CSV table of C-alpha atoms in Angstrom, one decimal:
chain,number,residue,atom,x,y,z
A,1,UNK,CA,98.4,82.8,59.5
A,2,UNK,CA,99.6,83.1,56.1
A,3,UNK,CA,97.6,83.2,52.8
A,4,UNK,CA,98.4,83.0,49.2
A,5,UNK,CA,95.9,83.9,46.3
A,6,UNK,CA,97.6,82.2,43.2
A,7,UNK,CA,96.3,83.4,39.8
A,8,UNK,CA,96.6,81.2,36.8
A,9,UNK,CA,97.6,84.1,34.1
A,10,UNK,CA,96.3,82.0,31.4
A,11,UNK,CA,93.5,80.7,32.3
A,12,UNK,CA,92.7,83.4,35.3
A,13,UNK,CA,91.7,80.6,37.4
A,14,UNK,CA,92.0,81.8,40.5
A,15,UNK,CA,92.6,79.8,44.3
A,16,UNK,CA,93.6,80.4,48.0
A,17,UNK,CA,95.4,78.4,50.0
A,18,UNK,CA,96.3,78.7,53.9
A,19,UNK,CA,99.9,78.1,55.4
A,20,UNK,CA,99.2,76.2,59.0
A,21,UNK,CA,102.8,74.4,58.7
A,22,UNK,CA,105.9,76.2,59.1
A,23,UNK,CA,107.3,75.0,55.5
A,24,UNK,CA,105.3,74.9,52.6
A,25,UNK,CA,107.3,73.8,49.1
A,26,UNK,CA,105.7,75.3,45.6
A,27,UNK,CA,106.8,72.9,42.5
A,28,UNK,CA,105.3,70.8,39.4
A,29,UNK,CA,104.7,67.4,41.1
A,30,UNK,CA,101.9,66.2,43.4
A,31,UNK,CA,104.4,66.1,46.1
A,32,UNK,CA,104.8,69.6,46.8
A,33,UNK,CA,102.7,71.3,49.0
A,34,UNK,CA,101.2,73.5,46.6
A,35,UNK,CA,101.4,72.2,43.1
A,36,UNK,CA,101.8,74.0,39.7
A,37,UNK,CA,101.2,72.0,36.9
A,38,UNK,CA,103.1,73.3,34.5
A,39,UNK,CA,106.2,72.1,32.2
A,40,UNK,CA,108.0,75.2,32.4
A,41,UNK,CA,108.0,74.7,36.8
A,42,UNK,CA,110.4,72.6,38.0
A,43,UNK,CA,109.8,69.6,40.5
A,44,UNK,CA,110.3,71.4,43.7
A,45,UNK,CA,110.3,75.3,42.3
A,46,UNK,CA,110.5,77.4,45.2
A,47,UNK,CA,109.2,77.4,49.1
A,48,UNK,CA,108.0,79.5,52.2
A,49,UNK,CA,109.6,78.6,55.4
A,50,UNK,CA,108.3,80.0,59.0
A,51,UNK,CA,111.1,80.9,61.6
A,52,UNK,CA,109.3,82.3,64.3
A,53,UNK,CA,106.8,85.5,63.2
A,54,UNK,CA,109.0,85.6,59.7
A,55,UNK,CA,108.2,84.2,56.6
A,56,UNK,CA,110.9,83.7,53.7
A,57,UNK,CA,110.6,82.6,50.2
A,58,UNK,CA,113.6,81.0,49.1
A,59,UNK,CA,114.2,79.7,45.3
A,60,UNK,CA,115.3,75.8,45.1
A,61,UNK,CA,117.7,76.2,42.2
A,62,UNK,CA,114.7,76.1,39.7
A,63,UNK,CA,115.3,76.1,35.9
A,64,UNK,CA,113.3,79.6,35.2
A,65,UNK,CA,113.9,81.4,38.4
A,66,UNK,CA,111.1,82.9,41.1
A,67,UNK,CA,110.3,86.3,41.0
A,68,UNK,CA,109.8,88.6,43.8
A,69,UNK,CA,107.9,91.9,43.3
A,70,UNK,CA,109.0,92.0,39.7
A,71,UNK,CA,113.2,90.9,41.0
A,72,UNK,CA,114.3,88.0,40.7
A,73,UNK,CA,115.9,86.3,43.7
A,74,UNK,CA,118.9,84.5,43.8
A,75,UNK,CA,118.9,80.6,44.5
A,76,UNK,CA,118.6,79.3,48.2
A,77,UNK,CA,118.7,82.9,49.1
A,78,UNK,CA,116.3,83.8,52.3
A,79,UNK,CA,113.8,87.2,51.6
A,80,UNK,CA,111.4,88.1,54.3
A,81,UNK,CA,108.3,88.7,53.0
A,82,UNK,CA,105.9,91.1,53.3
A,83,UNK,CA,102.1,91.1,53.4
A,84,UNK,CA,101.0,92.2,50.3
A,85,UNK,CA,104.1,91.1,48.4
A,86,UNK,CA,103.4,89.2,44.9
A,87,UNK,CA,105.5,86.3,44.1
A,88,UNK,CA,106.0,85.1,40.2
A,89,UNK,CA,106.6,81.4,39.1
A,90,UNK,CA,106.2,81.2,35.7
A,91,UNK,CA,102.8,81.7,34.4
A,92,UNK,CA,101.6,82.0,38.4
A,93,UNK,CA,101.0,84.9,40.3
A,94,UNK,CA,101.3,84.2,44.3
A,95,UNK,CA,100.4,87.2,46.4
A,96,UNK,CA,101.4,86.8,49.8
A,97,UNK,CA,99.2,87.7,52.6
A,98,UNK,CA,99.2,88.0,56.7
A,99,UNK,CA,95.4,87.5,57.9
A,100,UNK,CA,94.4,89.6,60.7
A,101,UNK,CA,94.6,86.4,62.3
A,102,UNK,CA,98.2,86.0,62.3
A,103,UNK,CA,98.1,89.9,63.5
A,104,UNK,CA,95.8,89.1,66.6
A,105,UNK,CA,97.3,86.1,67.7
A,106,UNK,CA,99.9,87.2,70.1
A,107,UNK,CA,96.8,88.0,72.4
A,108,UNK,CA,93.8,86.1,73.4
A,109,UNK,CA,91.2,88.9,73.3
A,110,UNK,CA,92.3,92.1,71.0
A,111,UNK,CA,89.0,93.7,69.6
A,112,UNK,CA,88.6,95.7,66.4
A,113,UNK,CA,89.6,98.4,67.9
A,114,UNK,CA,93.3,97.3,68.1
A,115,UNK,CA,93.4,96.7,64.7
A,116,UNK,CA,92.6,100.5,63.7
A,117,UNK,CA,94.9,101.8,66.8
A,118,UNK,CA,97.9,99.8,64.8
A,119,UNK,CA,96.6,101.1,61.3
A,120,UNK,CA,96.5,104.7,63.4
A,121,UNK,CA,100.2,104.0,64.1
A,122,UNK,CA,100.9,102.7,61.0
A,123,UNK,CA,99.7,106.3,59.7
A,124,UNK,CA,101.4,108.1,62.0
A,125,UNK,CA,104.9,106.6,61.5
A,126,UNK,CA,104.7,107.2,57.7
A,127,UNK,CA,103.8,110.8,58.3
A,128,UNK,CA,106.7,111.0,60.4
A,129,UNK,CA,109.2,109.4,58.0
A,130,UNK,CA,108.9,111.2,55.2
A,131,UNK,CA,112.3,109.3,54.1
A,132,UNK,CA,111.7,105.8,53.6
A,133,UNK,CA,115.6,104.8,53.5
A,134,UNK,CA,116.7,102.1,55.6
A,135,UNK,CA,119.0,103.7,58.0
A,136,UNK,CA,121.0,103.4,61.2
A,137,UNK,CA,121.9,106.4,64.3
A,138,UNK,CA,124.3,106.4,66.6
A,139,UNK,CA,122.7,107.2,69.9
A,140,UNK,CA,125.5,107.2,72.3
A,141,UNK,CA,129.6,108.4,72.5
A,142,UNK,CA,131.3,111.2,70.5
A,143,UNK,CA,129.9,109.7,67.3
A,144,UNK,CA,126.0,110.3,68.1
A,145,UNK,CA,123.5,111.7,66.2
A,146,UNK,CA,125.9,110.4,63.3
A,147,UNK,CA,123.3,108.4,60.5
A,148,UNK,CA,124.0,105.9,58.3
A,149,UNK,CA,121.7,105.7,55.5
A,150,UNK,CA,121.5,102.1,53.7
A,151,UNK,CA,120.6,103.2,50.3
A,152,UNK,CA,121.2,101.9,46.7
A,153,UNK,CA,124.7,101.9,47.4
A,154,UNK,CA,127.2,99.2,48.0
A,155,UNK,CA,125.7,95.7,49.2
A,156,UNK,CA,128.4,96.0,52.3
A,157,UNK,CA,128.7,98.8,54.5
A,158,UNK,CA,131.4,98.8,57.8
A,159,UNK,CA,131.0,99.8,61.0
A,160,UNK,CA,134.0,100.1,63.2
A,161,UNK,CA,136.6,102.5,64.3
A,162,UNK,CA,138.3,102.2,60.9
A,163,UNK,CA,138.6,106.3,59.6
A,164,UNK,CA,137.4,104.6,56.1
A,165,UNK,CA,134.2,102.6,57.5
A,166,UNK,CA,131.1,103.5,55.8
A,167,UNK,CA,129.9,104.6,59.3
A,168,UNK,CA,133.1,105.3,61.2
A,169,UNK,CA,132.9,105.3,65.4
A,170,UNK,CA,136.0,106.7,66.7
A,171,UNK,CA,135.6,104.5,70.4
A,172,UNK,CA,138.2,102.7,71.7
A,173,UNK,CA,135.7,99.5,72.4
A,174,UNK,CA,135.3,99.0,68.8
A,175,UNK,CA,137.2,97.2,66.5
A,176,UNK,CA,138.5,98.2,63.6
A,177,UNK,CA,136.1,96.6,61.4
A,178,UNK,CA,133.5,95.4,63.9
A,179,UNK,CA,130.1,94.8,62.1
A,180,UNK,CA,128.7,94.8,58.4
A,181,UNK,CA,125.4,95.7,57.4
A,182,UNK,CA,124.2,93.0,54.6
A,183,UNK,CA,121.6,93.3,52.3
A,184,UNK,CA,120.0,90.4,51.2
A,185,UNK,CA,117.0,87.8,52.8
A,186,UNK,CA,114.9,90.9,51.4
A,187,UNK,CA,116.0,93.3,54.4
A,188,UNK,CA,118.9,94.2,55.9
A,189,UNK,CA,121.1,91.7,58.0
A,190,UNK,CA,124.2,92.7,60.4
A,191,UNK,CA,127.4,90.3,60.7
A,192,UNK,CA,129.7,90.5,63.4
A,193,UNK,CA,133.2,90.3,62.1
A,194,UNK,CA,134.7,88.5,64.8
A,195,UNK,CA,135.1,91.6,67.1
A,196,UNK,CA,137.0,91.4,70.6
A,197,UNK,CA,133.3,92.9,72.0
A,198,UNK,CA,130.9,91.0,70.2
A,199,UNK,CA,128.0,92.7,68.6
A,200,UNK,CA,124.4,92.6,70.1
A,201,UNK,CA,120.5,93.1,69.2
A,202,UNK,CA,117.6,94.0,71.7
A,203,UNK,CA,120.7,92.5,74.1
A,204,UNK,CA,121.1,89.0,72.2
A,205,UNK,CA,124.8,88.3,71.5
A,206,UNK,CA,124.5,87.7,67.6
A,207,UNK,CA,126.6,86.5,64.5
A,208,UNK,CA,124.1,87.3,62.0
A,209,UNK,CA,120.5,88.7,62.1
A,210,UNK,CA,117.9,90.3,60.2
A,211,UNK,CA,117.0,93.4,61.5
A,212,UNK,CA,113.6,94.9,62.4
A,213,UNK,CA,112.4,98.3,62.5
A,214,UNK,CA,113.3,99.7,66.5
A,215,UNK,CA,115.8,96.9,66.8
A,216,UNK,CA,118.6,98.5,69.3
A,217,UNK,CA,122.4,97.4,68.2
A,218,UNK,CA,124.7,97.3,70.8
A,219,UNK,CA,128.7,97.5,69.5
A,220,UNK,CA,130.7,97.3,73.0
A,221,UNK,CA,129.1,100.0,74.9
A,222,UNK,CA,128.2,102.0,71.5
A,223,UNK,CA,124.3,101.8,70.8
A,224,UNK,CA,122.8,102.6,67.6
A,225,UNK,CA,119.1,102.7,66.3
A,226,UNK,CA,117.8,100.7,63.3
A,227,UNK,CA,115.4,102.5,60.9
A,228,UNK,CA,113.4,101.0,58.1
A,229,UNK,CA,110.2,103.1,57.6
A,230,UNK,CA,108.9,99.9,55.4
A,231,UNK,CA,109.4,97.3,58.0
A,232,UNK,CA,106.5,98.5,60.5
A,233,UNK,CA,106.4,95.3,62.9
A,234,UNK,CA,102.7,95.8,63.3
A,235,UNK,CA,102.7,92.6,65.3
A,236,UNK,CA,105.1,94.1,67.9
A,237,UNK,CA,102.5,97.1,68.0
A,238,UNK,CA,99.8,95.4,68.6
A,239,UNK,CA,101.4,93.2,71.4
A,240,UNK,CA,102.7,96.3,73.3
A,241,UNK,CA,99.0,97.9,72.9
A,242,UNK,CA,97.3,94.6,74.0
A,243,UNK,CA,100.3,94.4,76.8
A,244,UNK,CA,99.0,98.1,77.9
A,245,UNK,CA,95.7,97.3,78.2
A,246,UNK,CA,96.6,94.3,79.9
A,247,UNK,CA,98.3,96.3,82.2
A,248,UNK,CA,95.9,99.1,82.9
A,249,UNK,CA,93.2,96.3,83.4
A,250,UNK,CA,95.2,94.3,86.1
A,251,UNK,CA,95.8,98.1,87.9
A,252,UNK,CA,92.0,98.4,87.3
A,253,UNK,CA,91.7,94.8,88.7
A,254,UNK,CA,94.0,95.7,91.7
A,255,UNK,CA,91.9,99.0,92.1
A,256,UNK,CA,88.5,97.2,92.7
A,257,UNK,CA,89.6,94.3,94.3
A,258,UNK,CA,91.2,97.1,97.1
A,259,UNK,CA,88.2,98.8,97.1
A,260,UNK,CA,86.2,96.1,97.7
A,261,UNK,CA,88.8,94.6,100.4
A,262,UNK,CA,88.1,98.3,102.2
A,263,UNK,CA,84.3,98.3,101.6
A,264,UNK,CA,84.6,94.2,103.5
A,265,UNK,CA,86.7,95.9,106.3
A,266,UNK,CA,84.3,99.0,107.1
A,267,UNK,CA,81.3,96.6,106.4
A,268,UNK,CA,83.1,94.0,109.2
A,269,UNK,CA,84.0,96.7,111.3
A,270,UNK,CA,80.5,98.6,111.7
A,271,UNK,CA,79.0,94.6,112.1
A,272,UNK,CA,81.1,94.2,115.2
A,273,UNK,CA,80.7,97.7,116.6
A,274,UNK,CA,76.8,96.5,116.4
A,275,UNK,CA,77.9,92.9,117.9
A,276,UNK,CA,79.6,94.6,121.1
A,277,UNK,CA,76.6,97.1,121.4
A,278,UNK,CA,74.4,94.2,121.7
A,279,UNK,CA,76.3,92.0,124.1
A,280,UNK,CA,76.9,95.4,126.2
A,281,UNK,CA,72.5,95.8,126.0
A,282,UNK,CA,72.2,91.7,126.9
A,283,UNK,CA,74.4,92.9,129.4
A,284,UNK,CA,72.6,95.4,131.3
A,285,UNK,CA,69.3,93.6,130.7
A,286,UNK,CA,70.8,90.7,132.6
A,287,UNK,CA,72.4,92.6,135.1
A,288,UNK,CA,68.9,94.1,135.5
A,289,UNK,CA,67.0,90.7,135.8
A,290,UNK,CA,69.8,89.0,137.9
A,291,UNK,CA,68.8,92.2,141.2
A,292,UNK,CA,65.6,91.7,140.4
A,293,UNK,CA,65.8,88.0,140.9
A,294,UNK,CA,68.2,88.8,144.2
A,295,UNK,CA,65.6,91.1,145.7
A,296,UNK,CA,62.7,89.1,144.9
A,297,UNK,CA,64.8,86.3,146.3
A,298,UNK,CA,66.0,88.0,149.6
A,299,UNK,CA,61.8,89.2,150.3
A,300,UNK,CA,61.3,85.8,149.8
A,301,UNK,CA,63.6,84.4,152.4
A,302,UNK,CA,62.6,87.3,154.9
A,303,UNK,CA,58.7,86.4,154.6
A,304,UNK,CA,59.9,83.0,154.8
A,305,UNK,CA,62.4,83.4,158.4
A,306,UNK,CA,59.3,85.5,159.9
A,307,UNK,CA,56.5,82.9,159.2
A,308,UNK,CA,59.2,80.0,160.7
A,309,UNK,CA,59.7,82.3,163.6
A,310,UNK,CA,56.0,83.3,164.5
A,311,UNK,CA,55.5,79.1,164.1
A,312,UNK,CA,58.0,78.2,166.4
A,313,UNK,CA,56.4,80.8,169.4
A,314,UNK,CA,54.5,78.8,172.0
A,315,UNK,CA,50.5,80.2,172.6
A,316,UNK,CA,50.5,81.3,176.2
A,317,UNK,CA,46.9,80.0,177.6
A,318,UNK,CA,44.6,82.8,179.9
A,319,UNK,CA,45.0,82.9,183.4
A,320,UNK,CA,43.4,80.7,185.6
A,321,UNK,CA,40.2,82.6,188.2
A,322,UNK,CA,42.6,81.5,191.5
A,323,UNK,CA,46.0,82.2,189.3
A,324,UNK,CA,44.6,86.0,188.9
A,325,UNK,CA,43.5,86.6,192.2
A,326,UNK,CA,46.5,85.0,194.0
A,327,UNK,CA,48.2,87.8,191.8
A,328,UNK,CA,45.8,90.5,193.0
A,329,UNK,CA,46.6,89.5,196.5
A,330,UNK,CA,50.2,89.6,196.1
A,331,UNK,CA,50.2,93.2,194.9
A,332,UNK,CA,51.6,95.7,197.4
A,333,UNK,CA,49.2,99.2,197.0
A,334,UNK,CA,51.9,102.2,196.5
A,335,UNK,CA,51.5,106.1,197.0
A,336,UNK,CA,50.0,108.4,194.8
A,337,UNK,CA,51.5,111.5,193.8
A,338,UNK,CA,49.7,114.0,196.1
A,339,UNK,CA,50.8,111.9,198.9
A,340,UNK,CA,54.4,111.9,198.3
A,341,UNK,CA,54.2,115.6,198.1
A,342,UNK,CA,52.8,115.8,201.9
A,343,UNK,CA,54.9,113.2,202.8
A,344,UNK,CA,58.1,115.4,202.0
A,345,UNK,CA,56.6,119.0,203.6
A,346,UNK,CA,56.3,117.4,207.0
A,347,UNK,CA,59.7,116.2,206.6
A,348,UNK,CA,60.8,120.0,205.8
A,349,UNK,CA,58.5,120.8,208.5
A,350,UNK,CA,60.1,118.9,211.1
A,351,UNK,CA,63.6,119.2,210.2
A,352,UNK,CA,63.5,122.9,210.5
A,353,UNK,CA,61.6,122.7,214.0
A,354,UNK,CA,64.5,120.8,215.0
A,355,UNK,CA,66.9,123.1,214.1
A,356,UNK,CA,65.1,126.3,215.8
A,357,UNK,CA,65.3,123.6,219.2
A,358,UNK,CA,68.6,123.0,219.3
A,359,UNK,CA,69.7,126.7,218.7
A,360,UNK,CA,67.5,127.7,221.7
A,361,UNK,CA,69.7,125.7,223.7
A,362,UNK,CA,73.0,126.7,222.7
C-alpha cells in the first residue's frame, strides 16, 4: 500500500495519508481526494493512479505545474514512481512511499527475514553495477554482447537492422526500424514500430510498455536484456524468494509425508507378520485340542462298546449234583503215558518174532 507524508512548507504542519483505491486526485477543492487548500493549487492539481504493482503521478493541466524530484513533469504525462520519491505542488511537499506492506503482500506469510534477504539483494546488485545507466544487451545472433546504453542522450533511440540505428542488429528477422526505446512515464518505454515480427516482453506481444529491470525483449527471434540498476523490482524478489521457500517447503512436505507413508507400510507390514503368527499359534493349539478331543472321544466309545458287550453276555448258572455226575459217568478213562510206551514195545516185540517165523520156513 502506498503512503504519502505531505508537509505544509509554511506552516510545517505535517500529515499522512494511505492510498487503498487505485486513483487518488490531489487539488484545491473538497472534492479531491486529498485536498490542498491553497489559492495558488488548482481545482483538480495533479493525481496517483494504480495499474497493477505501478504507481504514476500524472499532472492535470494545472496552472503552476507539479514537481517531481525537483523536474517538473509535463501535463497528463504518466511517471512511475518510486518509493522515496518527493512530489512538489506548490507550497506542499508529498513524499511518496511503499509500506512493507505493499512489499509483503504478494505472499501470505513472508517473515522479517525476507525483508533483509531483499535488502541483501538490493546490496548486492548495486555492488555489482557500479554503472547506474539504463541500458539494453543483445543476448543472441551476430550482434550479441553488443550494449546499448540509454543515457542523457536523445529521447528516441532505434533498434532495427537499419546500419544508422542507435543500436543496429544486422538479422534478417528484423525490420529496418523495428522498436524505439522512449523515455518518458519516468522510466523507459519501448514502441513497436509496426514491425512484420512484432516486438515482445517476458513473451507478451506488445505496442508499448514500460520496462522493468530483468525484463527480456524479444525482436523476432533476437533477445535482448533490459538493465536499469535504479529500478530494483524488490517486489518480484521477494515473490521469487517466498516462491522458493514455498517450494522447498512442499519438497519438505512431500519428503515427510513419504516417510511417514513408509513408516505406515513397515508399521502395517510387521502388524500382519504378528496377525499370521498368531492365527498359525491358534492353529496348532486347536489342532492340538481337536486329537485330544478325538482320543478322549474314541477311549470313550471303546469303554463304552465293552461295558455294552459284557451286559449283553448271559450268566451261565452252576451245574446241577445229577447234571455233574451224569458227566462223570459219561467220561471214557484214557491211557497214561507209561502205558502207551508198553503198549508199542510188544508191538515191536511181536512183529519181529513174526518175522524170524516165517523166515524159518522159507
Amino acid at each position: 500500500m502506498a503512503k504519502f507524508t505531505i508537509v505544509n512548507l509554511k506552516s510545517h504542519e505535517e500529515q499522512e495519508y494511505f492510498m487503498p483505491q487505485d486513483t487518488i486526485v490531489f487539488g484545491r477543492t473538497n472534492t479531491c481526494d486529498i485536498e490542498l487548500p491553497s489559492k495558488a493549487v488548482s481545482r483538480k492539481h495533479a493525481e496517483i493512479v494504480r495499474e497493477n504493482q505501478d504507481y504514476f503521478l500524472s499532472d492535470l493541466e494545472s496552472g503552476n505545474g507539479t514537481f517531481l524530484n525537483s523536474q517538473k513533469i509535463r501535463p497528463l504525462e504518466k511517471n512511475l514512481l518510486r518509493s522515496g520519491d518527493m512530489i512538489r505542488i506548490e507550497d506542499y511537499e508529498i513524499r511518496f512511499q511503499l509500506t512493507e506492506d505493499h512489499l509483503d503482500r504478494p505472499v501470505e506469510e513472508d517473515t522479517d527475514t525476507d525483508i533483509l534477504e531483499i535488502k541483501l539483494i538490493k546490496k548486492m546488485l548495486k555492488a555489482l553495477d557500479t554503472d547506474d545507466t539504463p541500458s539494453v544487451e543483445v543476448l543472441n545472433s551476430s550482434a550479441a554482447g553488443k550494449r546499448l546504453a540509454i543515457g542523457e542522450g536523445p529521447e528516441e533511440l532505434v533498434i532495427g537492422r537499419d546500419p544508422l540505428a542507435q543500436l543496429s542488429i544486422d538479422e534478417a528477422v528484423l525490420s529496418r526500424q523495428h522498436a524505439k526505446l522512449l523515455k518518458k512515464w519516468g522510466g523507459v518505454v519501448i514502441q513497436d514500430c509496426k514491425s512484420k515480427n512484432g516486438t515482445f516482453v517476458n513473451n507478451d506481444r506488445i505496442e508499448e510498455k514500460l520496462l522493468r529491470d530483468g525484463d527480456k525483449i524479444m525482436l523476432g527471434t533476437v533477445k535482448l536484456l533490459y538493465r536499469n540498476p535504479k529500478d530494483v523490482n524488490l517486489e518480484i524478489i521477494s515473490q521469487e524468494i517466498s516462491r522458493k521457500k514455498k517450494e522447498a517447503a512442499m519438497r519438505e512436505a512431500e519428503l515427510l509425508a513419504a516417510k511417514q507413508l513408509e513408516q505406515e507400510e513397515r508399521d502395517a507390514a510387521a502388524a500382519e507378520e504378528v496377525r499370521v503368527r498368531k492365527e498359525a499359534e491358534a492353529q496348532e493349539v486347536n489342532a492340538a485340542l481337536e486329537a485330544e478331543k478325538a482320543d478322549a472321544e474314541a477311549e470313550s466309545q471303546a469303554a463304552m462298546t465293552e461295558a455294552e458287550q459284557a451286559h449283553a453276555a448271559p450268566e451261565m448258572p452252576p451245574p446241577s449234583p445229577q447234571t455233574a455226575a451224569a458227566a462223570a459217568a459219561g467220561k471214557k478213562p484214557g491211557f497214561s503215558f507209561m502205558e502207551k510206551i508198553f503198549i508199542a514195545l510188544g508191538i515191536i516185540v511181536g512183529l519181529a518174532a513174526i518175522g524170524a517165523l516165517a523166515s524159518l520156513f522159507m
